[in-house]
Short mmCIF file of C-alpha atoms and ligand atoms in Angstrom, two decimals:
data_model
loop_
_atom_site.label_atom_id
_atom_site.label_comp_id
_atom_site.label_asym_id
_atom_site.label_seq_id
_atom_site.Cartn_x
_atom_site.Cartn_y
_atom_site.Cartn_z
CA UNK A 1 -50.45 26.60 -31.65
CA UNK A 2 -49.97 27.40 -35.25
CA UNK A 3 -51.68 26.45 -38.11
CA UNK A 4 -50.88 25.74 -41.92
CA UNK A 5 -52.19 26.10 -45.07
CA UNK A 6 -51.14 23.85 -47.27
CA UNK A 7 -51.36 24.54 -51.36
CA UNK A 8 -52.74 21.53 -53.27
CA UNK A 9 -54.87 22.43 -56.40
CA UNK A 10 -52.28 22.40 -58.90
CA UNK A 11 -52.32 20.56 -62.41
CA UNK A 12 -49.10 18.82 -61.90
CA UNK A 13 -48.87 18.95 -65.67
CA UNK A 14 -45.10 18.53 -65.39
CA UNK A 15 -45.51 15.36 -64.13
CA UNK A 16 -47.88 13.61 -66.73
CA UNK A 17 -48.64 11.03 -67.01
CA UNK A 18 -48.74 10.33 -63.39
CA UNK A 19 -51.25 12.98 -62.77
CA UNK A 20 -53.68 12.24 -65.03
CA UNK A 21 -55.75 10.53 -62.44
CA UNK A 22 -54.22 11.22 -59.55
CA UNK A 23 -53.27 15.03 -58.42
CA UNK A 24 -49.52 15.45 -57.53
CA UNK A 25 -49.73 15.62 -54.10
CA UNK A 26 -51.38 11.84 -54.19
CA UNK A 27 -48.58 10.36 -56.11
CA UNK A 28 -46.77 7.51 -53.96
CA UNK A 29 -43.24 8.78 -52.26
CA UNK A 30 -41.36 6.04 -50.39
CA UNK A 31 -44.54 4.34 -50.17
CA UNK A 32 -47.46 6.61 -49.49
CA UNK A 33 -49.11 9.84 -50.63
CA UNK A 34 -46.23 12.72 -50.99
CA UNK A 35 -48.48 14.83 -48.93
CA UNK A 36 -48.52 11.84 -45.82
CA UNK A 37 -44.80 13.24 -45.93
CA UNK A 38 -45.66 17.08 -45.50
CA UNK A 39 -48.14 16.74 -43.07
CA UNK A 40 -46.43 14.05 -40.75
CA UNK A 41 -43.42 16.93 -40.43
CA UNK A 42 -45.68 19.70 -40.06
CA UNK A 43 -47.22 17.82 -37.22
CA UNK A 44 -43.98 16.84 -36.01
CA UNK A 45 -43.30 20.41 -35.87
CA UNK A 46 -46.08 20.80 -33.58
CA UNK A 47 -49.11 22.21 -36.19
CA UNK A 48 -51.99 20.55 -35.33
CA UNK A 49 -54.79 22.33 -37.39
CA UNK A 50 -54.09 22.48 -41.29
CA UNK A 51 -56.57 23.59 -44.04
CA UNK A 52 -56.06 21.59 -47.30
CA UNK A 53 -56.31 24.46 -50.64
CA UNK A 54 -57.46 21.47 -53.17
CA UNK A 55 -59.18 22.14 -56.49
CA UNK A 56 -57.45 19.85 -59.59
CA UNK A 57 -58.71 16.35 -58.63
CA UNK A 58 -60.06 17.67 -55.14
CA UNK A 59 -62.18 14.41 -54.43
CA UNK A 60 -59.22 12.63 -53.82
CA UNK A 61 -57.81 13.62 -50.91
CA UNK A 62 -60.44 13.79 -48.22
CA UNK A 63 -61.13 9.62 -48.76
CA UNK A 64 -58.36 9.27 -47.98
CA UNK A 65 -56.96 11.44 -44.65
CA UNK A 66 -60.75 12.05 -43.60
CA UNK A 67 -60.56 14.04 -40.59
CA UNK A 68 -56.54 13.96 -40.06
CA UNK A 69 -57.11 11.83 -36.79
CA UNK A 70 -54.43 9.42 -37.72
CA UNK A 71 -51.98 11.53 -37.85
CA UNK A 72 -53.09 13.30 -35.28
CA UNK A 73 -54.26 16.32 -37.17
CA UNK A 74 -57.20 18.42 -37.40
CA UNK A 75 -57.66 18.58 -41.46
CA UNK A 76 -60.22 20.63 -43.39
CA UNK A 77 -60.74 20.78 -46.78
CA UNK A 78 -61.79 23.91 -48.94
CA UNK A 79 -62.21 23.45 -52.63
CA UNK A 80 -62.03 26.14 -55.18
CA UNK A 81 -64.81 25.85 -58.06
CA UNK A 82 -62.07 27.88 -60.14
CA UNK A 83 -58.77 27.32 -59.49
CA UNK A 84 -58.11 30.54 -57.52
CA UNK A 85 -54.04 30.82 -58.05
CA UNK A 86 -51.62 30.52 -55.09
CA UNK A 87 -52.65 33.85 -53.99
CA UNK A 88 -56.41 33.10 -54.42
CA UNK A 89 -56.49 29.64 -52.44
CA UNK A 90 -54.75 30.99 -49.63
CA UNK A 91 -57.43 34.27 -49.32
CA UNK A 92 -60.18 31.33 -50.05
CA UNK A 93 -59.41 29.36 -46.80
CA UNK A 94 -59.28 32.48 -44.67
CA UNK A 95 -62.50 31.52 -42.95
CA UNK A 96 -61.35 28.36 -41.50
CA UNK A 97 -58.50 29.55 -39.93
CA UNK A 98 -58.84 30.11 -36.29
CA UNK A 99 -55.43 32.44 -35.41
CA UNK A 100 -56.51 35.83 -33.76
CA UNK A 101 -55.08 39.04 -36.36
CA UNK A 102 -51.66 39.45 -35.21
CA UNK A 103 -51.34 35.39 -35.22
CA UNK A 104 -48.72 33.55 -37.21
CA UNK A 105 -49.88 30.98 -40.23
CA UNK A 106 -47.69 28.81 -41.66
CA UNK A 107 -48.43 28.03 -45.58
CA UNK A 108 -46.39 25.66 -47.88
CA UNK A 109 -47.28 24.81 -51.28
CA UNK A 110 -47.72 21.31 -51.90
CA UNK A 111 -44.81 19.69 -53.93
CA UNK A 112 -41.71 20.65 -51.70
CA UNK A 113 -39.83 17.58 -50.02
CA UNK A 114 -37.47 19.53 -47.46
CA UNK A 115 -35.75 19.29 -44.31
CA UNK A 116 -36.69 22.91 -43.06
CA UNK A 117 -36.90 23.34 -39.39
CA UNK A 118 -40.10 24.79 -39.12
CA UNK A 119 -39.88 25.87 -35.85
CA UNK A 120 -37.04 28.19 -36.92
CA UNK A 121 -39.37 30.10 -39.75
CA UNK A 122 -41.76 30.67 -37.12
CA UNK A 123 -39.38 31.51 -34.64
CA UNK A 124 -37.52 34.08 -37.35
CA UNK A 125 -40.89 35.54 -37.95
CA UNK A 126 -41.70 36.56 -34.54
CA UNK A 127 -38.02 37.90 -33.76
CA UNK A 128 -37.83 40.38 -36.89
CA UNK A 129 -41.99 41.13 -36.51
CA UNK A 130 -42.19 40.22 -40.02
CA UNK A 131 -45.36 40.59 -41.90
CA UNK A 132 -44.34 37.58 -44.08
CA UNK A 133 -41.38 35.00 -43.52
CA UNK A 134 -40.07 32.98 -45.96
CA UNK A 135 -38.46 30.51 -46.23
CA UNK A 136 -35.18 30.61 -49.14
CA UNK A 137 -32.61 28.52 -50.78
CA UNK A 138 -29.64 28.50 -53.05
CA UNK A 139 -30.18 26.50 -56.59
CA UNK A 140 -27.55 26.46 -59.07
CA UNK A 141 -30.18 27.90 -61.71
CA UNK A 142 -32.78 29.92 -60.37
CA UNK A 143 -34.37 30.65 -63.36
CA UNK A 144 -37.54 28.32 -62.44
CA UNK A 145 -38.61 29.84 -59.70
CA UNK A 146 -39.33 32.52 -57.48
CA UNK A 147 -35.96 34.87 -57.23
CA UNK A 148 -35.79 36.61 -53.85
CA UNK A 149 -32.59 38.85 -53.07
CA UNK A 150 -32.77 39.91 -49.27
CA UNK A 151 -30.32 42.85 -47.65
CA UNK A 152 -27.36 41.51 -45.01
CA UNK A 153 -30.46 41.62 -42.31
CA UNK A 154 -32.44 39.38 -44.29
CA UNK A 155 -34.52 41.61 -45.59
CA UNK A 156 -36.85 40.82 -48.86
CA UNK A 157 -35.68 43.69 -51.25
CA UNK A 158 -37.29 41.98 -54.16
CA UNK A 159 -39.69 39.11 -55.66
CA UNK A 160 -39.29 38.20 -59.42
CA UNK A 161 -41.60 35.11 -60.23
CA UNK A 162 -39.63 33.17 -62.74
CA UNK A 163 -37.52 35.38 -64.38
CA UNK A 164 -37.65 35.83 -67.93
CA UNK A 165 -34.39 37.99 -68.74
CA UNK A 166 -30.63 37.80 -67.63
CA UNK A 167 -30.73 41.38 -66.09
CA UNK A 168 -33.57 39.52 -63.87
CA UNK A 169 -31.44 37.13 -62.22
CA UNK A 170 -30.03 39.00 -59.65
CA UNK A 171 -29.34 36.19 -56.81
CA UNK A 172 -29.14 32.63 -56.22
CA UNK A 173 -31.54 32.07 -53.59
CA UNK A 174 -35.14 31.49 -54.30
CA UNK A 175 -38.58 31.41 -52.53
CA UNK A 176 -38.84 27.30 -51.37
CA UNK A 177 -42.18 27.60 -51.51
CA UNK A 178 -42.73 27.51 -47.41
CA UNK A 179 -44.19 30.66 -45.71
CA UNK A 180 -45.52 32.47 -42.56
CA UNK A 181 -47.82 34.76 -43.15
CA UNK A 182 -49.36 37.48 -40.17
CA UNK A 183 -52.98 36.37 -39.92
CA UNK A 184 -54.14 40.10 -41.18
CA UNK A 185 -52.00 39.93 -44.40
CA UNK A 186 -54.22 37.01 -45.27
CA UNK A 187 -57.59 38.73 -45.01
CA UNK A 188 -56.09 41.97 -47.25
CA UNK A 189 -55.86 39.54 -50.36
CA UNK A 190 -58.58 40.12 -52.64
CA UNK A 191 -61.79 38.16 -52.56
CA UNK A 192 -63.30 35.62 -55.31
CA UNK A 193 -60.85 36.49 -58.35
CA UNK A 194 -57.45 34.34 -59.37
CA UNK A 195 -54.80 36.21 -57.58
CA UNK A 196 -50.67 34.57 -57.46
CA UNK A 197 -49.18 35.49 -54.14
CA UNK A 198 -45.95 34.97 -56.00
CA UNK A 199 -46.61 37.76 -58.95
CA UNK A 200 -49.23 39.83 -57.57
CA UNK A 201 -49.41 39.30 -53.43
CA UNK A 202 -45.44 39.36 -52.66
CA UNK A 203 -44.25 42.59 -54.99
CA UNK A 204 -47.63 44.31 -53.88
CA UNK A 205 -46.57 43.78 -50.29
CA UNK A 206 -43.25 45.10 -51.00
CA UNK A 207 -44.12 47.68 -52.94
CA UNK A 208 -46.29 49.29 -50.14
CA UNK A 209 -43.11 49.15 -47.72
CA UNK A 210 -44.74 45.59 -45.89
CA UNK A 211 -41.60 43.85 -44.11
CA UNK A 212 -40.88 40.54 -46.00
CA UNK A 213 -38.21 38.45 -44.46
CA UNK A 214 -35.95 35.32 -45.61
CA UNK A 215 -34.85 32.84 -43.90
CA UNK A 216 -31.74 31.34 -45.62
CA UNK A 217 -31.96 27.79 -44.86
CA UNK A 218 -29.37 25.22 -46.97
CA UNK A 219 -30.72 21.63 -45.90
CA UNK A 220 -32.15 19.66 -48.25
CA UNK A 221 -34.84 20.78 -50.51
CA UNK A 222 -36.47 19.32 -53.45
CA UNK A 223 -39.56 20.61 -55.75
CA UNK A 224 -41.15 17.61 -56.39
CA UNK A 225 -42.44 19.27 -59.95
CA UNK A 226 -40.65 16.63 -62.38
CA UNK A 227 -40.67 13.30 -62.88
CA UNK A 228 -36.99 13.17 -62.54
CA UNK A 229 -36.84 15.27 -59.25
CA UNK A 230 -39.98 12.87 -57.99
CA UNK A 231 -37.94 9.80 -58.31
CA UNK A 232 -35.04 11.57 -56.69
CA UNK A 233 -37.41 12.68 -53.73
CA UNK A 234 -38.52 9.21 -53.30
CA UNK A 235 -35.46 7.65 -53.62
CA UNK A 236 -34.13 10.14 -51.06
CA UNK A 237 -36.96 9.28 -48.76
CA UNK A 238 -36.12 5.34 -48.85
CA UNK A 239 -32.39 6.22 -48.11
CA UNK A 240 -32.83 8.52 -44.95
CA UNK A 241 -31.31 11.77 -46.61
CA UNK A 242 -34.89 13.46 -46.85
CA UNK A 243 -35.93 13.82 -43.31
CA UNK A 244 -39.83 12.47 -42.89
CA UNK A 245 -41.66 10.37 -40.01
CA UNK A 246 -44.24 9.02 -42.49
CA UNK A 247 -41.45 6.32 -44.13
CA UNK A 248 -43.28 3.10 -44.06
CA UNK A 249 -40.28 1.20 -42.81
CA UNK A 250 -36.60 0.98 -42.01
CA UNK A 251 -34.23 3.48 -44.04
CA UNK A 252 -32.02 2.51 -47.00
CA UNK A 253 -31.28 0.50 -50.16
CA UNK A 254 -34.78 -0.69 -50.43
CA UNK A 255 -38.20 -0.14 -49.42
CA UNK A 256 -40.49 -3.19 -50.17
CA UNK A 257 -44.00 -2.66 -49.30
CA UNK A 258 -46.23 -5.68 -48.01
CA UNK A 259 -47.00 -8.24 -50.53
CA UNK A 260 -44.99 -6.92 -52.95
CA UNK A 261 -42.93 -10.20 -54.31
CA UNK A 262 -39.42 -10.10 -54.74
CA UNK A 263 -37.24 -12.50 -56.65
CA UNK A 264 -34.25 -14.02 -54.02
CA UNK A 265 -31.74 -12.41 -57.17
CA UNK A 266 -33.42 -9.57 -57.74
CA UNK A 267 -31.12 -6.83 -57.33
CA UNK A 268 -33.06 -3.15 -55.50
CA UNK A 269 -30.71 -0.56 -54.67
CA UNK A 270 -30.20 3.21 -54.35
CA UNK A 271 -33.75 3.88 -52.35
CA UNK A 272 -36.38 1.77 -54.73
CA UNK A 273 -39.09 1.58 -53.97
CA UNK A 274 -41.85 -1.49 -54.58
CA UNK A 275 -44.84 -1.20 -54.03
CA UNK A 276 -47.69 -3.52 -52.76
CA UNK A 277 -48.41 -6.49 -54.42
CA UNK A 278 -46.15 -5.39 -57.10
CA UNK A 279 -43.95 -8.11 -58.55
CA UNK A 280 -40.50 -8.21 -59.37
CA UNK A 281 -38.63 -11.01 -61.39
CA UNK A 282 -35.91 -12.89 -61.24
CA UNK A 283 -32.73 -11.26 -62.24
CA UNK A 284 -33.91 -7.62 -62.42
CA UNK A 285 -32.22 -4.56 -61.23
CA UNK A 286 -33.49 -1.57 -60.11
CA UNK A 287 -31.57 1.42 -58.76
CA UNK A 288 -33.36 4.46 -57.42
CA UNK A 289 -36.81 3.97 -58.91
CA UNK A 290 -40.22 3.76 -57.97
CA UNK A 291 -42.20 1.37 -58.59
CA UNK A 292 -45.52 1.50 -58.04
CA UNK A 293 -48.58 -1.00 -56.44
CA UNK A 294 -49.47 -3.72 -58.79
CA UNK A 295 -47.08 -3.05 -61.05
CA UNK A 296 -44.80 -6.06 -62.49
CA UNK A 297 -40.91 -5.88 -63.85
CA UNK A 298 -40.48 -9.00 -65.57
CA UNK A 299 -36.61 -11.33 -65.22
CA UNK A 300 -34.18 -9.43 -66.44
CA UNK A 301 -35.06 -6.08 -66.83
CA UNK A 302 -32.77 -3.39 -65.64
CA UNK A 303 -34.69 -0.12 -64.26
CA UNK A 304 -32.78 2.85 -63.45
CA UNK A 305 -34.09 6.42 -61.96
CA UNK A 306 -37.51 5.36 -63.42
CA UNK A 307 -40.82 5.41 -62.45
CA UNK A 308 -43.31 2.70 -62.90
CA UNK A 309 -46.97 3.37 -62.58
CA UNK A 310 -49.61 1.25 -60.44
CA UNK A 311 -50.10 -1.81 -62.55
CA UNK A 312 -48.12 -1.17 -65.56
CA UNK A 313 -46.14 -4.00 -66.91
CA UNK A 314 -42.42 -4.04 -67.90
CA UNK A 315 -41.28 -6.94 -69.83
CA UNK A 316 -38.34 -9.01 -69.99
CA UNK A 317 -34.54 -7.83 -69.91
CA UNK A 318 -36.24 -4.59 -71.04
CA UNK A 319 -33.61 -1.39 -70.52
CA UNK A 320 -35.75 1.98 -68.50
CA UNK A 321 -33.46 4.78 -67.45
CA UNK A 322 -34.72 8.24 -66.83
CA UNK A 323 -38.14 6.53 -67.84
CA UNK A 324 -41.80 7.55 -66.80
CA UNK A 325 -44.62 4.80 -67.51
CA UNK A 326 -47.98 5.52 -66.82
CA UNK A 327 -50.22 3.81 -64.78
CA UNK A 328 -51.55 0.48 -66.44
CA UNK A 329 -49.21 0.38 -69.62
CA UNK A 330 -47.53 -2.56 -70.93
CA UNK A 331 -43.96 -2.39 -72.22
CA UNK A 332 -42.99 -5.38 -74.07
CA UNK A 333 -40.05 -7.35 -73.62
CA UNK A 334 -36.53 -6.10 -75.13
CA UNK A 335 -37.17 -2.55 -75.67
CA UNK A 336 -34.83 0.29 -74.61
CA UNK A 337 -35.78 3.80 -72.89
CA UNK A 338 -34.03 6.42 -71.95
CA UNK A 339 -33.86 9.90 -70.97
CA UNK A 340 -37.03 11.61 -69.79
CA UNK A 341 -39.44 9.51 -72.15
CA UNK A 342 -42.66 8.98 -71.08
CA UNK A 343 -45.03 5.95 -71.66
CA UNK A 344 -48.47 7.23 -71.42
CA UNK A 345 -51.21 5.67 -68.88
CA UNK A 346 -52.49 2.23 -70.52
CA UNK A 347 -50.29 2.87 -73.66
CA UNK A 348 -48.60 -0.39 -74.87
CA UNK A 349 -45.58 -1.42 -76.62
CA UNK A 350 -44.16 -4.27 -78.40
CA UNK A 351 -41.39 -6.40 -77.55
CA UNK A 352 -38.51 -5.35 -79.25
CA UNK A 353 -39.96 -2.52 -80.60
CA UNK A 354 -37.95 0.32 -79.26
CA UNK A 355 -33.84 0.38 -79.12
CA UNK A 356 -31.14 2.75 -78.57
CA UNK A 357 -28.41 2.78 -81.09
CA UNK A 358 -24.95 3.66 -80.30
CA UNK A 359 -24.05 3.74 -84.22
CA UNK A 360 -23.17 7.07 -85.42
N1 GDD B 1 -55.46 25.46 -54.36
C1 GDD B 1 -54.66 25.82 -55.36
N2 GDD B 1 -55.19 26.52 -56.40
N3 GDD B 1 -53.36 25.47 -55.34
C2 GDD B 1 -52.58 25.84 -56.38
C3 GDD B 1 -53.07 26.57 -57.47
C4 GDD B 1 -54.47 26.93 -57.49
O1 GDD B 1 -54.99 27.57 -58.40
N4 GDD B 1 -52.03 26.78 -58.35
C5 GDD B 1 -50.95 26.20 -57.80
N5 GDD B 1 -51.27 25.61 -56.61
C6 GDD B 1 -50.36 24.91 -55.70
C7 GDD B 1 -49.64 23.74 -56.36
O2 GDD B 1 -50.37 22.54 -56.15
C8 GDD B 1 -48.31 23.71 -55.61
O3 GDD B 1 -48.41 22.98 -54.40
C9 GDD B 1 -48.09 25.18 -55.23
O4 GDD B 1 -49.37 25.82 -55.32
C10 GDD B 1 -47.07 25.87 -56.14
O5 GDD B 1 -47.47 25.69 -57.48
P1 GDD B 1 -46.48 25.09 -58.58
O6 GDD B 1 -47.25 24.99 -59.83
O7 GDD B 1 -45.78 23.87 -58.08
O8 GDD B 1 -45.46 26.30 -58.73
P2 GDD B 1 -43.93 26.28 -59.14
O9 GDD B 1 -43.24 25.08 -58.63
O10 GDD B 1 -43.83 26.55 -60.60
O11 GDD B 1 -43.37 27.61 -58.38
C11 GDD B 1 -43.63 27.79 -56.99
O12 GDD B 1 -42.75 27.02 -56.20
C12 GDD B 1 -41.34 27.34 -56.33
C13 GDD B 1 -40.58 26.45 -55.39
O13 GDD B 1 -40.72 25.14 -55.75
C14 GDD B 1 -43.45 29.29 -56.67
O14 GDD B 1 -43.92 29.48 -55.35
C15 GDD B 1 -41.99 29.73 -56.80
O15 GDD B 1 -41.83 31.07 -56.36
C16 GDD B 1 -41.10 28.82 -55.97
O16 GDD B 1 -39.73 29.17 -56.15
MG1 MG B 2 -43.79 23.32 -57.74
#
């Protein structure tokens, strides 16, 4: 049976403020902890062991999955006292694995909502004898991640990490962040020193004539690394089109959590979310945004592709679109955001005291 790694200790600074207190992985998706997702399809997939790579905010997680037993998972936890890179946390967990040298391991970083067929990486690995397998797809622009050109076999020719020039963007399909690594590649990464298995590990491997190979895979895929693509993933979640047992309910418009209160014309559409005892008032209409437990939208407000922290407060007929408020802030009634802003955790504003214009 194979195991997994799975990549948890980043910052998450893209997505501040939601991960001030609470490490990406931890943030609610359709209702629970984006990593409930993850691991309820890697189990799915038939992965019973997995070793959790935590270091930002590493007390969290362990509270709450304890052993794994619910979801029928084995689940360790390794933290790194420095964050030891991609590269680093992987070669850190090395000792808990329990796959035999020639073994596969599966390894995902932590912030990818996809549809891969796991089975399939594995099964590519072990046809073409692979040291490493990963797992690509096609993005319209690359330049954010991990560029990966492969040969018509599938081949890895290449690894450039974010590339920083236009001669450097040589393909379209990029590393999605979901590997399989032969159990003795593992124990060659160095020991005890920050190492990125994206800058350092991959175009090492390569380099030495190691046989990367991709496995082009189109279905849906999402970095969870924004705030924007976070509400998108949950959103996605709630209406069925990202695949994932670990929905806490029926698929589609909405996704109200228990005692979460609803008014009867209340209008929740495009996969909200709302979640428990969270209240929404009368009037209000939200369209693909997540709103998290305790918070409260008050009559009239209209909430699009937003999200809205645990306990924070939206007041009346006020306008969010492409909005981020942080846990526990207060928005006052009649105000106006828009467009990626972001309301800091506890921050509070007064009514009426932000507006759009359309003059000029
Ligand atoms: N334990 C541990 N320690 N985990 C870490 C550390 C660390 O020091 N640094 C990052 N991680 C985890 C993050 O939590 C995340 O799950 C994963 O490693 C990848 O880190 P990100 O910070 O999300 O990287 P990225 O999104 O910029 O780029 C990565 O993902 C892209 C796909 O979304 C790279 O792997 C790219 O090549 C790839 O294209
Ligand atoms: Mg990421």
């Amino acid at each position: 049976m194979t195991e997994a790694i799975l990549l948890v200790g980043g910052k998450g600074t893209r997505l501040r403020p939601l991960t001030v207190h609470t490490p990406k992985p931890m943030v609610p998706a359709a209702g629970v902890p984006f990593l409930t997702h993850q691991l309820a399809r890697a189990r799915a997939a038939g992965v019973e062991h997995i070793v959790l790579a935590t270091s930002y905010l590493a007390e969290v997680f362990e509270p709450y999955f304890g052993d794994g037993s619910e979801l029928g998972l084995h689940l360790e936890y390794v933290t790194e006292v420095e964050p030891l890179g991609t590269g680093g946390a992987i070669r850190n967990v090395a000792s808990r694995l329990h796959s035999a040298p020639e073994d596969p391991v599966l390894i995902f970083n932590g912030d990818i909502l996809t549809g891969l067929d796991i089975r399939a990486l594995v099964a590519t690995h072990e046809t073409s004898g692979a040291d490493v397998s990963l797992h690509l797809t096609r993005v319209d622009d690359p330049r954010a991640y991990g560029l990966v050109p492969t040969d018509d076999t599938g081949r890895v020719q290449a690894f450039l990490e974010k590339p920083q020039t236009p001669e450097e963007i040589v393909t379209d399909q990029i590393n999605a962040g979901a590997y399989v690594f032969r159990r003795s590649v593992i124990d060659t990464i160095p020991e005890g020193r920050p190492v990125s298995v994206e800058r350092e590990t991959f175009p090492e491997l390569l380099a030495s004539g190691a046989h990367l190979q991709g496995m082009v895979d189109s279905t849906y895929w999402l970095d969870l690394g924004t705030p924007q693509a976070f509400v998108r993933g949950s959103a996605d979640l709630v209406l069925g089109r990202a695949p994932s047992p670990a929905v806490p309910g029926r698929r589609g418009d909405r996704l109200v959590l228990p005692t979460a209160e609803v008014a009867a014309d209340a209008k929740l559409t495009g996969g909200t979310v709302v979640g428990a005892g969270a209240r929404i008032g009368a009037g209000a209409r939200i369209a693909g945004s997540t709103v998290l437990e305790g918070a409260v939208v008050e009559p009239g407000a209209v909430v699009t592709d937003s999200l809205i922290g645990a306990g924070a407060h939206i007041g009346a007929r006020t306008v969010l679109s492409g909005a981020v408020v942080g846990d526990g802030a207060r928005v006052g009634a009649d105000n106006e955001l828009r467009d990626g802003i972001r309301v800091w955790c506890g921050a509070e504003l007064a009514d009426g005291s932000v507006r759009f214009s359309s003059d000029q």
